[in-house]
mmCIF file of C-alpha atoms in Angstrom:
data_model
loop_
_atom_site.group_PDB
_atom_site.id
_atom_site.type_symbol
_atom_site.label_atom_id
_atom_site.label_comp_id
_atom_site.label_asym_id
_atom_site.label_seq_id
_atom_site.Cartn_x
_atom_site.Cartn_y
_atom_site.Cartn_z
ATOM 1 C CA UNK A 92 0.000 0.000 0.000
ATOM 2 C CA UNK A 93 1.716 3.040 -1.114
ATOM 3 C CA UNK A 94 2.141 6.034 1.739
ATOM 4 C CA UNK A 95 -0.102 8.400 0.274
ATOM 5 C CA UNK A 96 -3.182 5.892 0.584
ATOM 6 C CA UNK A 97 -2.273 5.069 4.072
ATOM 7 C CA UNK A 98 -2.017 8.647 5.128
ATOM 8 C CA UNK A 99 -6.093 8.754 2.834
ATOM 9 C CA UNK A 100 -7.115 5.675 5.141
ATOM 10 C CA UNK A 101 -5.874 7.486 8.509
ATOM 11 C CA UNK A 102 -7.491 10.832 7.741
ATOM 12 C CA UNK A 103 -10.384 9.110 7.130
ATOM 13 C CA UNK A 104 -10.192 7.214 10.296
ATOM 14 C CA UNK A 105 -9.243 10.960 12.267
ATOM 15 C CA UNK A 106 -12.396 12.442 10.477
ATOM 16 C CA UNK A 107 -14.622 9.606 11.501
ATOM 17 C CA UNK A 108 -13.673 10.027 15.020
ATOM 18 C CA UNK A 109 -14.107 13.647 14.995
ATOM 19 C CA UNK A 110 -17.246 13.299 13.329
ATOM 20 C CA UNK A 111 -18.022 10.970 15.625
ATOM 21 C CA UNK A 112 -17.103 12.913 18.872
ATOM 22 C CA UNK A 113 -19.037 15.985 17.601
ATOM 23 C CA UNK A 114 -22.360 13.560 17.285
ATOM 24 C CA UNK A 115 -21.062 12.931 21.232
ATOM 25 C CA UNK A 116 -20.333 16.930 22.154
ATOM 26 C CA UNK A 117 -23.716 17.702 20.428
ATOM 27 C CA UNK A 118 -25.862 14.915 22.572
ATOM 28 C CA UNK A 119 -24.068 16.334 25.895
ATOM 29 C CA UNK A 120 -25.235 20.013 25.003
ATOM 30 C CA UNK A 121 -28.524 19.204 23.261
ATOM 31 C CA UNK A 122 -29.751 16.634 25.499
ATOM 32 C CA UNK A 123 -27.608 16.087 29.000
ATOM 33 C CA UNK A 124 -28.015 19.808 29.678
ATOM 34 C CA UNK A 125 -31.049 19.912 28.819
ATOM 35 C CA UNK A 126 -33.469 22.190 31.237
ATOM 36 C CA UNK A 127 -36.142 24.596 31.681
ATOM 37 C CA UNK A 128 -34.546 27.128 31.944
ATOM 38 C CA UNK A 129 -32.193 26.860 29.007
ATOM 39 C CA UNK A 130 -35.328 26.141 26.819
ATOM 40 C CA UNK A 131 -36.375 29.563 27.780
ATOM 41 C CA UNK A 132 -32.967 31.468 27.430
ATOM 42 C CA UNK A 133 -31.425 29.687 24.398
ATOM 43 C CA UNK A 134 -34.015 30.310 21.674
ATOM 44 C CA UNK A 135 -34.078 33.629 22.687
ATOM 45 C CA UNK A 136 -30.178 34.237 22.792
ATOM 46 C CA UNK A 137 -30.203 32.727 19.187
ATOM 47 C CA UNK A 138 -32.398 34.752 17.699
ATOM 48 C CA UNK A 139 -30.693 38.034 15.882
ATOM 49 C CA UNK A 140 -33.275 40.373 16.447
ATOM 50 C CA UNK A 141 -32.843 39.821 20.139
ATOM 51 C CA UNK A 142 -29.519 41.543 19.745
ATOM 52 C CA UNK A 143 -30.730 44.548 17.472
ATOM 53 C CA UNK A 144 -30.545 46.464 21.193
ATOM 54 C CA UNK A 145 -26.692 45.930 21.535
ATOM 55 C CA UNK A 146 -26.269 46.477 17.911
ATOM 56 C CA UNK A 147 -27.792 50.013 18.156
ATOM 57 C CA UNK A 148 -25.826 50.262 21.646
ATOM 58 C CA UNK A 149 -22.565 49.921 19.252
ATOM 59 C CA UNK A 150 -23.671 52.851 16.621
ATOM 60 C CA UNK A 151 -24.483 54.979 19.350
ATOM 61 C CA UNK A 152 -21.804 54.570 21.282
ATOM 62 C CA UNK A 153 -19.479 55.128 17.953
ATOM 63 C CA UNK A 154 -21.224 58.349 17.090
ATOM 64 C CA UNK A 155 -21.185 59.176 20.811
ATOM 65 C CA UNK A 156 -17.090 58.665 20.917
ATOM 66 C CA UNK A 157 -16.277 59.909 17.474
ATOM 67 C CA UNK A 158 -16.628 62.929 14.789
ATOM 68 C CA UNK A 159 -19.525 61.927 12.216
ATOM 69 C CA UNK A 160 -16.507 60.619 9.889
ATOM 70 C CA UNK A 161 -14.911 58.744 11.927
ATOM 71 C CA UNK A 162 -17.935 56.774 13.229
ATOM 72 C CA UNK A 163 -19.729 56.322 9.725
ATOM 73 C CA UNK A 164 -15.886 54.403 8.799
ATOM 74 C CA UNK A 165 -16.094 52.733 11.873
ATOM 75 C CA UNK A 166 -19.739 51.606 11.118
ATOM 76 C CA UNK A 167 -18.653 50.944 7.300
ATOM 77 C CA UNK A 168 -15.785 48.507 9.237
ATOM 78 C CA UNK A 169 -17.588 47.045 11.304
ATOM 79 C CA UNK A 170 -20.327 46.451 8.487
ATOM 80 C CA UNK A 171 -17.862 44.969 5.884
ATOM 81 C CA UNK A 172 -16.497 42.274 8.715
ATOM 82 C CA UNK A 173 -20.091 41.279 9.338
ATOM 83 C CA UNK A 174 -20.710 40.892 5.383
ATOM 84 C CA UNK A 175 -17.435 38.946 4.885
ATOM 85 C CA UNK A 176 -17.730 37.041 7.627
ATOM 86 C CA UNK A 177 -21.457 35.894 6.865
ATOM 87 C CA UNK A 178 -20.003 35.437 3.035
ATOM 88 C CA UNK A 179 -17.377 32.946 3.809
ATOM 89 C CA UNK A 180 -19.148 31.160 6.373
ATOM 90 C CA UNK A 181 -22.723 30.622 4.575
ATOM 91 C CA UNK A 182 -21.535 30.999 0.940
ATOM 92 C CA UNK A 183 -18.136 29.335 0.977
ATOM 93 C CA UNK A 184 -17.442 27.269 3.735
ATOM 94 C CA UNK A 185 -20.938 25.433 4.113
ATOM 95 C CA UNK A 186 -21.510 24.765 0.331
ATOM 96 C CA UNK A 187 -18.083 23.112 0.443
ATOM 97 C CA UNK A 188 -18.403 21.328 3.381
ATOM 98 C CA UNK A 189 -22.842 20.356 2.861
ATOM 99 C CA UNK A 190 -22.683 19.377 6.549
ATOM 100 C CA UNK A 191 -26.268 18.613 7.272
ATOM 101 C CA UNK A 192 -28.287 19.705 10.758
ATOM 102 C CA UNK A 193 -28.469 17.733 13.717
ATOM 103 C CA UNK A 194 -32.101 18.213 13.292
ATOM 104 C CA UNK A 195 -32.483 16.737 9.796
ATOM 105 C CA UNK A 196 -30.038 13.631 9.705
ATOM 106 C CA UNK A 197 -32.009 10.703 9.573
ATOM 107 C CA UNK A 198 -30.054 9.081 11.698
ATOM 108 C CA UNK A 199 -30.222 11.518 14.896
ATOM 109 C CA UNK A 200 -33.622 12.864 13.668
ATOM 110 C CA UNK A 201 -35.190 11.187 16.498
ATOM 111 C CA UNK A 202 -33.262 11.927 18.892
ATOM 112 C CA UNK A 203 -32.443 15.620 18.917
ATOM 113 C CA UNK A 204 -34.397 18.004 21.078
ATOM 114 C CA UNK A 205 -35.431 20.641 18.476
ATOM 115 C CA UNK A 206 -36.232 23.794 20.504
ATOM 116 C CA UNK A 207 -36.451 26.137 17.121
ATOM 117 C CA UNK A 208 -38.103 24.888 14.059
ATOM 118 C CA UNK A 209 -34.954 23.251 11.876
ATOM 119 C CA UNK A 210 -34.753 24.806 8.810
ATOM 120 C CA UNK A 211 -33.111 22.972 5.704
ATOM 121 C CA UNK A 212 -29.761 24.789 5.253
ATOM 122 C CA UNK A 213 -26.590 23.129 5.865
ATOM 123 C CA UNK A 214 -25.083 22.828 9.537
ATOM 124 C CA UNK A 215 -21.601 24.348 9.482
ATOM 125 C CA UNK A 216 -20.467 26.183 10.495
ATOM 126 C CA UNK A 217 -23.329 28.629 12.294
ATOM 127 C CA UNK A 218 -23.517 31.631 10.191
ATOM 128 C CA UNK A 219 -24.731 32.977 13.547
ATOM 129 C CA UNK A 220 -22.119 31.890 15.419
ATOM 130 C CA UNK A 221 -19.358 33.120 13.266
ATOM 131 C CA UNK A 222 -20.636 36.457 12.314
ATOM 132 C CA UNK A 223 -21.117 37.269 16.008
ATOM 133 C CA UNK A 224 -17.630 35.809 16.687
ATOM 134 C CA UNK A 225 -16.208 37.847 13.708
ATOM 135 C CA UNK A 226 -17.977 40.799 14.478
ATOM 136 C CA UNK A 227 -16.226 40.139 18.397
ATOM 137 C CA UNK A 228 -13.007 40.033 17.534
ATOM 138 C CA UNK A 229 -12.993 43.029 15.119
ATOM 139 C CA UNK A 230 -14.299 44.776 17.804
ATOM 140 C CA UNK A 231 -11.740 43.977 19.830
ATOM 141 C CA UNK A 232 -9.105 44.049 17.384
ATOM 142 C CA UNK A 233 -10.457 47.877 16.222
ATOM 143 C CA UNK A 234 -10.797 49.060 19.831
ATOM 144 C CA UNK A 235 -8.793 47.152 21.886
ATOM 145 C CA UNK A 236 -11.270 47.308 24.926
ATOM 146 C CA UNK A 237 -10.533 46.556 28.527
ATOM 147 C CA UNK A 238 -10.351 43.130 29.577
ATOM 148 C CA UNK A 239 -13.319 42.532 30.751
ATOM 149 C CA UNK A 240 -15.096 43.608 27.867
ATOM 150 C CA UNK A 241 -13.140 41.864 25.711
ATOM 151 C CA UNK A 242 -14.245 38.905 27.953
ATOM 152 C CA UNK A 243 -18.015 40.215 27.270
ATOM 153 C CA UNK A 244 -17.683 40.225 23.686
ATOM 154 C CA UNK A 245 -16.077 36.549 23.498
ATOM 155 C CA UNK A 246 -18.548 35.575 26.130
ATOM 156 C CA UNK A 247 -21.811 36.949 23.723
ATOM 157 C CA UNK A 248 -20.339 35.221 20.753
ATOM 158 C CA UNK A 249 -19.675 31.532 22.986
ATOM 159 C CA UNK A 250 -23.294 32.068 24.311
ATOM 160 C CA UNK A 251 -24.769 32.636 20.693
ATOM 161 C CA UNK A 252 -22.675 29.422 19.331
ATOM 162 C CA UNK A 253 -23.901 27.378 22.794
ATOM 163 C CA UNK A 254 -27.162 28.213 22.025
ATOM 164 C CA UNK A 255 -27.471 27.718 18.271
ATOM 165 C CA UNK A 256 -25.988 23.723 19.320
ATOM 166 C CA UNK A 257 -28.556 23.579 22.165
ATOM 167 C CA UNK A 258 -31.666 24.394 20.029
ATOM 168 C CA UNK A 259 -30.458 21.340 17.876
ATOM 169 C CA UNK A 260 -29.510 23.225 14.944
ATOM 170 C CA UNK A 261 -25.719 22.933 14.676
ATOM 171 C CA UNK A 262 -22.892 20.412 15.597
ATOM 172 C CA UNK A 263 -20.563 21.711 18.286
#
């Protein structure tokens, strides 16, 4: 067997287990920690127009902290990194990948705990995860912040990813 096929027949056994271990991560967070008071919370803290509130928070604050100018190129910024972001995750990434949702794979069908109503795009990554994670770290990486709100902005994009698993939409 020559090396190259051997190395083929490992990855394959690597991506198996991984696949296999995110069916297990997904189950723990779907399932296990499943509650009342997560079914109330989660859906919510998924939804974007929940966070339309911190979104205006962030123009405000920019046109509160900076000359028109400056504030309409920090919104422009912060606008383009949202747009990428959602570009390469929905448009690029997923149609290469065609990972399909927790929610509609036959196989788990049954056994996931849909808390949202599924949908029939494909599962990774979360567009809504990695737009809020993108537009995070921008922040960040634009403002620098203090600590703990850099630990605030990580923290809202973890709880947005946590969530979007927990409703049963995405693999962790």
């Amino acid at each position: 067997m020559s090396d190259n096929l051997k190395m083929g027949i490992v990855s394959l056994a690597q991506m198996d287990s991984l696949l296999q271990l995110d069916v297990e991560l997904f189950y723990l967070i779907n399932k296990a920690l499943s509650n009342t008071l997560f079914d109330v919370i989660m859906p919510i803290l998924r939804n974007k127009y929940f966070w339309f509130p911190a979104y205006v928070f962030i123009v405000m604050s920019l046109f509160t902290h900076y000359k028109r100018g400056k504030a309409l190129l920090y919104i422009i910024s912060i606008l383009s990194c949202f747009v990428l972001t959602d570009l390469i995750s929905s448009q690029i990434i997923k149609k290469s990948v065609e990972r399909i949702r927790p929610c509609n794979e036959v196989v788990l069908v049954h056994k996931v705990q849909e808390r949202v109503r599924c949908g029939y795009g494909f599962s990774f990554p979360s567009s809504h995860a990695a737009n809020h994670f993108g537009l995070s770290f921008f922040l960040i990486g634009l403002f620098g912040f203090k600590r703990w709100i850099r630990s605030g902005l990580v923290l809202w994009a973890v709880l947005v990813s946590f969530a979007q698993v927990y409703v049963g939409l995405h693999y962790p």
